[in-house]
Coordinates of C-alpha atoms in Angstrom, one line a residue:
M29 CA 180.0 89.7 52.0
I30 CA 178.5 93.1 53.7
K31 CA 180.0 94.6 51.5
F32 CA 181.7 98.8 53.5
L33 CA 179.6 100.5 51.4
D34 CA 177.1 99.4 48.4
L35 CA 177.1 102.6 46.3
Q36 CA 174.8 101.2 43.8
K37 CA 172.4 100.8 46.2
V38 CA 172.5 104.1 47.6
N39 CA 172.0 105.7 44.1
L40 CA 169.3 102.9 43.0
N41 CA 167.2 104.0 45.4
Y42 CA 166.7 107.5 43.8
Q43 CA 166.8 105.4 40.6
Q44 CA 163.6 107.5 38.7
E45 CA 165.0 110.4 40.1
I46 CA 168.8 110.2 39.4
E47 CA 167.5 109.4 35.7
D48 CA 164.7 111.5 34.6
A49 CA 167.5 114.5 35.7
L50 CA 170.3 113.1 33.7
L51 CA 167.7 113.1 30.9
Q52 CA 167.0 116.4 31.0
T53 CA 170.8 117.6 31.2
F54 CA 171.2 115.3 28.3
R55 CA 169.0 116.5 26.1
S56 CA 169.2 119.8 26.8
G57 CA 172.8 120.0 25.3
W58 CA 174.2 122.3 28.1
Y59 CA 177.0 120.7 29.6
L60 CA 179.0 123.3 32.0
Q61 CA 178.1 126.4 33.5
G62 CA 174.7 126.1 33.2
E63 CA 171.4 125.7 34.5
K64 CA 171.9 122.8 37.3
N65 CA 174.8 123.7 37.6
K66 CA 173.4 126.8 39.0
G67 CA 170.6 125.0 40.7
F68 CA 172.2 123.0 42.7
E69 CA 174.7 125.9 43.7
A70 CA 171.3 127.8 44.7
N71 CA 169.7 124.5 46.7
L72 CA 173.4 123.9 49.0
A73 CA 174.0 127.9 49.5
Q74 CA 170.1 127.4 50.9
Y75 CA 170.5 123.9 52.8
I76 CA 174.1 125.2 54.2
G77 CA 173.1 128.4 55.2
T78 CA 175.1 130.5 53.3
K79 CA 175.3 133.5 50.9
H80 CA 177.6 132.1 48.0
A81 CA 177.9 128.5 46.7
I82 CA 180.4 127.6 43.8
G83 CA 180.3 123.9 42.1
V84 CA 184.0 122.7 41.5
A85 CA 185.5 120.3 40.2
N86 CA 186.4 117.9 43.7
G87 CA 187.0 118.2 47.3
L88 CA 190.8 119.3 47.0
D89 CA 190.2 121.8 44.8
A90 CA 187.7 123.3 47.3
L91 CA 190.0 123.8 50.0
R92 CA 193.3 124.8 46.8
L93 CA 190.3 127.0 45.8
I94 CA 189.7 129.1 49.0
L95 CA 193.4 129.6 50.0
R96 CA 194.2 130.9 46.5
G97 CA 191.6 133.4 47.0
Y98 CA 192.8 135.1 49.6
I99 CA 196.0 134.5 48.5
E100 CA 194.5 137.1 45.6
L101 CA 193.0 138.8 47.8
G102 CA 196.0 139.8 50.2
V103 CA 194.6 138.5 53.2
M104 CA 197.5 134.8 53.6
S105 CA 201.3 135.2 51.1
P106 CA 203.4 132.4 50.2
G107 CA 204.7 130.8 53.1
D108 CA 201.9 131.8 55.7
E109 CA 201.1 129.3 58.2
I110 CA 197.9 127.9 58.4
I111 CA 197.2 125.6 61.5
V112 CA 195.6 121.6 60.7
P113 CA 195.2 118.1 63.2
S114 CA 197.4 116.3 62.5
N115 CA 195.4 113.1 61.5
T116 CA 193.4 114.5 59.1
Y117 CA 193.6 113.0 55.1
I118 CA 196.3 114.0 53.6
A119 CA 194.0 115.7 50.7
S120 CA 193.5 119.1 53.8
I121 CA 196.8 119.4 53.6
L122 CA 198.0 119.3 49.9
A123 CA 195.3 122.5 49.7
V124 CA 197.3 124.2 52.3
S125 CA 200.9 122.9 51.1
D126 CA 199.8 123.1 46.9
N127 CA 199.7 127.4 47.6
G128 CA 203.1 127.2 48.8
L129 CA 201.5 128.3 52.9
V130 CA 202.8 126.4 55.4
P131 CA 201.0 123.2 56.6
V132 CA 200.9 123.4 61.2
L133 CA 200.5 120.1 62.4
V134 CA 198.6 120.1 66.0
E135 CA 197.0 116.5 67.6
P136 CA 193.2 115.7 67.8
E137 CA 192.0 114.4 70.5
L138 CA 191.9 111.5 71.3
N139 CA 187.9 110.3 72.1
T140 CA 186.9 112.6 68.9
Y141 CA 189.2 112.9 66.2
N142 CA 189.1 116.4 65.6
I143 CA 191.5 118.6 66.8
D144 CA 192.3 119.2 69.8
I145 CA 191.3 123.4 70.4
S146 CA 193.0 123.6 73.7
K147 CA 196.5 123.2 71.6
I148 CA 195.8 125.5 69.1
E149 CA 196.6 128.5 70.1
E150 CA 200.4 127.8 71.2
K151 CA 201.0 127.2 67.2
I152 CA 200.7 130.3 66.5
T153 CA 203.0 132.8 65.3
S154 CA 203.5 135.4 63.5
K155 CA 203.0 133.9 60.0
T156 CA 199.9 131.8 61.1
K157 CA 197.2 133.1 59.2
G158 CA 194.4 130.6 59.4
I159 CA 193.1 127.5 60.6
L160 CA 191.5 124.7 59.2
I161 CA 189.4 122.6 60.4
V162 CA 188.2 119.2 59.7
H163 CA 184.6 118.2 61.0
L164 CA 186.2 113.9 60.1
Q165 CA 184.8 111.1 59.8
G166 CA 181.1 112.8 60.4
R167 CA 181.4 114.7 63.4
V168 CA 181.4 118.9 64.0
V169 CA 184.7 120.9 65.4
F170 CA 184.5 123.7 66.4
S171 CA 183.6 126.2 69.5
D172 CA 182.9 129.8 71.1
Q173 CA 187.2 128.6 72.4
L174 CA 187.6 129.3 68.4
K175 CA 186.7 131.6 67.5
E176 CA 187.9 133.6 70.6
I177 CA 190.9 132.1 69.1
A178 CA 190.5 133.2 65.5
E179 CA 189.8 136.8 66.7
K180 CA 192.3 137.0 68.7
H181 CA 194.6 136.6 66.8
N182 CA 192.7 138.3 63.7
L183 CA 192.9 134.8 61.3
K184 CA 190.8 133.0 59.2
I185 CA 188.6 130.1 60.2
I186 CA 188.5 127.4 56.9
E187 CA 186.2 124.2 57.1
D188 CA 187.1 120.6 55.8
N189 CA 183.5 119.8 55.3
A190 CA 184.2 116.9 53.3
Q191 CA 182.5 114.1 55.7
A192 CA 180.0 116.3 57.7
I193 CA 177.3 117.9 55.0
G194 CA 174.0 118.4 57.5
A195 CA 176.0 117.9 59.9
E196 CA 175.2 120.9 62.7
W197 CA 176.7 122.5 65.6
K198 CA 173.8 125.8 67.5
G199 CA 171.5 125.4 65.1
L200 CA 174.0 126.6 62.1
K201 CA 174.8 123.8 59.7
S202 CA 178.9 122.5 59.9
G203 CA 180.0 125.0 55.6
N204 CA 178.3 128.1 57.8
L205 CA 181.1 127.9 60.7
G206 CA 184.1 130.0 59.6
D207 CA 184.2 132.1 56.8
A208 CA 184.2 129.6 54.7
A209 CA 184.6 125.7 53.8
G210 CA 185.0 123.2 51.4
F211 CA 182.9 120.0 49.9
S212 CA 183.5 116.8 48.2
F213 CA 181.2 115.1 47.0
Y214 CA 183.6 111.8 46.0
P215 CA 180.5 108.6 45.7
G216 CA 180.8 107.4 48.6
K217 CA 180.7 110.4 50.8
N218 CA 177.2 110.8 52.1
L219 CA 176.0 113.3 49.5
G220 CA 178.3 111.4 46.8
A221 CA 177.9 112.6 43.0
L222 CA 178.8 109.7 40.4
G223 CA 182.0 110.6 40.1
D224 CA 184.2 113.4 41.2
A225 CA 182.8 116.8 42.3
G226 CA 182.8 119.8 44.5
A227 CA 181.8 122.8 46.2
V228 CA 183.1 126.0 47.9
T229 CA 180.7 128.3 50.2
T230 CA 180.8 131.2 52.0
N231 CA 178.9 134.1 53.1
D232 CA 182.4 136.7 51.3
D233 CA 181.6 138.5 48.4
D234 CA 184.4 138.9 47.8
L235 CA 186.2 135.4 47.7
A236 CA 182.8 134.0 46.4
Q237 CA 183.5 136.5 42.7
T238 CA 187.9 135.4 43.6
I239 CA 187.4 132.1 43.5
R240 CA 184.6 131.8 40.6
A241 CA 187.5 132.9 38.5
L242 CA 190.2 131.0 39.5
A243 CA 188.5 128.1 39.0
N244 CA 187.1 129.5 35.4
Y245 CA 191.0 129.7 34.1
G246 CA 190.9 133.3 36.4
S247 CA 188.6 134.6 34.5
N248 CA 185.5 136.2 34.8
Q249 CA 184.5 137.3 31.3
K250 CA 185.8 134.6 28.3
Y251 CA 188.8 135.7 27.0
V252 CA 190.0 138.0 30.0
N253 CA 192.2 136.4 32.4
I254 CA 192.6 138.6 35.9
Y255 CA 194.6 135.2 37.7
K256 CA 196.3 132.1 36.7
G257 CA 193.6 130.5 37.5
L258 CA 193.0 126.8 37.6
N259 CA 189.8 124.4 35.1
S260 CA 188.1 123.4 38.0
R261 CA 184.0 123.2 37.6
L262 CA 181.3 121.3 38.4
D263 CA 179.4 119.8 35.4
E264 CA 175.8 119.5 34.7
L265 CA 175.6 116.4 35.2
Q266 CA 177.5 115.5 37.7
A267 CA 175.0 118.7 39.9
A268 CA 172.0 117.5 38.4
V269 CA 172.7 114.1 40.1
L270 CA 173.4 116.1 43.3
D271 CA 170.3 118.2 43.3
V272 CA 168.6 115.4 43.0
K273 CA 170.4 114.1 46.4
L274 CA 170.3 116.9 48.8
K275 CA 166.4 116.4 48.8
H276 CA 167.2 113.7 50.9
I277 CA 170.3 114.4 52.9
D278 CA 168.6 115.1 55.8
K279 CA 167.2 111.5 55.9
E280 CA 170.0 109.6 54.6
N281 CA 171.9 111.4 58.0
E282 CA 169.0 110.4 60.0
T283 CA 169.3 106.1 58.9
R284 CA 173.2 106.5 60.2
R285 CA 172.4 108.3 63.7
V286 CA 170.0 105.0 64.3
I287 CA 172.6 103.0 63.2
A288 CA 175.3 104.7 64.9
K289 CA 172.9 104.1 68.1
K290 CA 172.8 100.9 67.6
F291 CA 176.4 99.6 66.9
I292 CA 177.2 101.9 70.2
E293 CA 175.0 100.4 72.6
E294 CA 175.1 96.4 71.6
I295 CA 178.7 96.3 71.4
K296 CA 180.1 95.1 74.2
N297 CA 183.6 94.0 73.9
P298 CA 185.7 95.3 76.1
A299 CA 188.4 95.4 73.8
I300 CA 187.2 98.3 71.2
I301 CA 186.7 101.4 72.0
L302 CA 184.0 102.9 70.6
P303 CA 183.7 106.3 69.1
E304 CA 181.8 108.7 70.9
N305 CA 177.9 109.6 70.6
P306 CA 177.8 113.4 71.0
E307 CA 175.0 114.8 73.8
N308 CA 173.6 117.1 70.8
E309 CA 173.0 113.9 67.9
A310 CA 172.6 116.9 65.6
E311 CA 176.5 117.2 66.0
H312 CA 177.8 113.5 64.0
V313 CA 176.3 112.6 60.5
W314 CA 178.8 109.4 60.7
H315 CA 180.3 109.2 57.2
V316 CA 182.1 106.6 58.7
F317 CA 181.7 104.2 62.3
V318 CA 185.6 104.1 63.2
I319 CA 186.0 101.6 66.0
R320 CA 189.3 101.7 67.6
T321 CA 191.4 97.9 69.2
A322 CA 195.2 97.1 69.8
K323 CA 194.4 93.8 67.6
R324 CA 193.2 95.7 65.0
D325 CA 194.4 93.8 62.3
E326 CA 193.6 90.6 63.9
L327 CA 190.5 92.0 64.1
Q328 CA 189.9 93.1 59.8
A329 CA 191.3 89.5 59.3
Y330 CA 188.2 87.8 61.7
L331 CA 185.9 90.4 60.3
T332 CA 186.7 89.2 56.9
E333 CA 186.0 85.8 57.9
K334 CA 182.4 86.6 58.7
G335 CA 181.6 88.2 56.3
V336 CA 182.2 91.8 57.4
Q337 CA 183.7 94.2 55.1
T338 CA 186.4 96.7 56.4
I339 CA 188.2 99.6 55.4
I340 CA 191.0 101.1 57.8
H341 CA 190.6 105.5 57.2
Y342 CA 193.7 106.0 57.6
P343 CA 196.8 103.2 57.9
I344 CA 199.6 105.8 57.9
P345 CA 199.7 109.6 58.9
P346 CA 200.4 112.7 56.6
H347 CA 203.8 113.5 59.1
Q348 CA 205.3 109.9 58.3
Q349 CA 204.8 110.0 54.3
Q350 CA 206.6 110.1 51.8
A351 CA 205.1 113.0 49.7
Y352 CA 206.0 114.7 53.4
K353 CA 209.6 113.1 54.4
E354 CA 211.1 116.7 55.9
W355 CA 208.0 115.2 58.9
N356 CA 209.3 111.7 59.0
E357 CA 211.2 112.2 62.5
L358 CA 208.6 114.6 63.7
S359 CA 206.7 113.4 66.9
F360 CA 202.8 112.5 67.3
P361 CA 202.1 110.3 69.4
I362 CA 198.0 110.3 69.6
S363 CA 197.5 110.4 65.5
E364 CA 200.0 107.7 65.9
K365 CA 197.9 105.5 67.6
M366 CA 195.0 106.3 66.2
H367 CA 196.1 105.9 63.2
S368 CA 197.7 102.2 64.2
E369 CA 194.4 101.2 66.1
V370 CA 191.2 102.9 64.3
L371 CA 189.2 99.8 61.6
S372 CA 185.8 101.5 59.7
L373 CA 182.6 99.6 60.5
P374 CA 179.8 99.1 57.5
I375 CA 177.7 102.2 58.0
S376 CA 175.1 103.6 55.7
S377 CA 171.5 104.2 54.7
V378 CA 171.0 101.2 52.7
L379 CA 172.7 98.5 55.2
E380 CA 169.9 96.2 56.6
E381 CA 168.7 95.3 60.1
D382 CA 170.5 91.7 59.7
E383 CA 172.8 93.0 58.7
I384 CA 173.8 95.4 61.6
N385 CA 172.4 92.4 63.8
T386 CA 175.5 90.6 62.0
I387 CA 178.1 93.4 62.5
I388 CA 177.6 94.0 65.9
K389 CA 177.7 89.7 65.9
A390 CA 180.6 89.5 64.8
V391 CA 182.6 92.5 66.4
N392 CA 181.2 91.0 70.0
E393 CA 183.0 87.7 69.3
F394 CA 185.8 88.4 68.5

């Protein structure tokens, strides 16, 4: 079976470097908020191009803390509205509602899977305070039009950069396009930890200071609590691993681009709708390679028989989830079509040439 993602093989590529970093951390006797964390934060900020990077416990917390930070700074208040794509993973939306803010769903573009920027302005009201964009599947969503909309209505642009580390728009890295960005380093991400981990990047000094305190029980001085905070800190072991793998992220992403290009050029089955390769290839890091077909379930079963493991990202759209039952009667036809047709093929830096060819052959023969 060709695994959807062979994480063991991915990490074994850097076995010696990772083991050395973990051993140093173990022997240091310092396991939280130490030098490994500081080093990774500095290197991540430099890589993304922002003034600040703050390590946190996971990607959901990264987004939660950004929004909570804006609330503490008086930029937002519970009851305010945040624009969110209707086809995102539910974590993007959970971060909004968890802060007492109101998610306002906007449909995506069918060809990019990202939020349709042309549909944002019609959803803006006097209560709208931010636009949470999601660089879904590894493709950047950004434009001058988006910046103009945000400036016109005095809105914050928050990036969910869980899937697109290393992608670029006009020479700027994702994570440095809006006002703040949340990262996930879940093991299966392009930059994955050996457990849960996340980060926030921003150029806003006040927001960074507020998030650091909020993530540390609301404290920036031991036993002095200025906020009703959280415990959301990146531990030293995960920081050590991430710092090793950060050095290799551009090479990993380039391998993904090569594989994606081969899939797009050589998959010829007329029943399959392939993803769009952007004209500027730097805009996509191919966290997942998503195809669409009206016969999705049959295709998945067929590929399993042929020894190709696939995953559905994601089978149920957020507005049809029980968690948001107040939305269950709403209609988002583009999202619903996507969620009923999408299937993710294996793509990673450790996929072998014969495995790539096997995947292409199997899809073409369906």
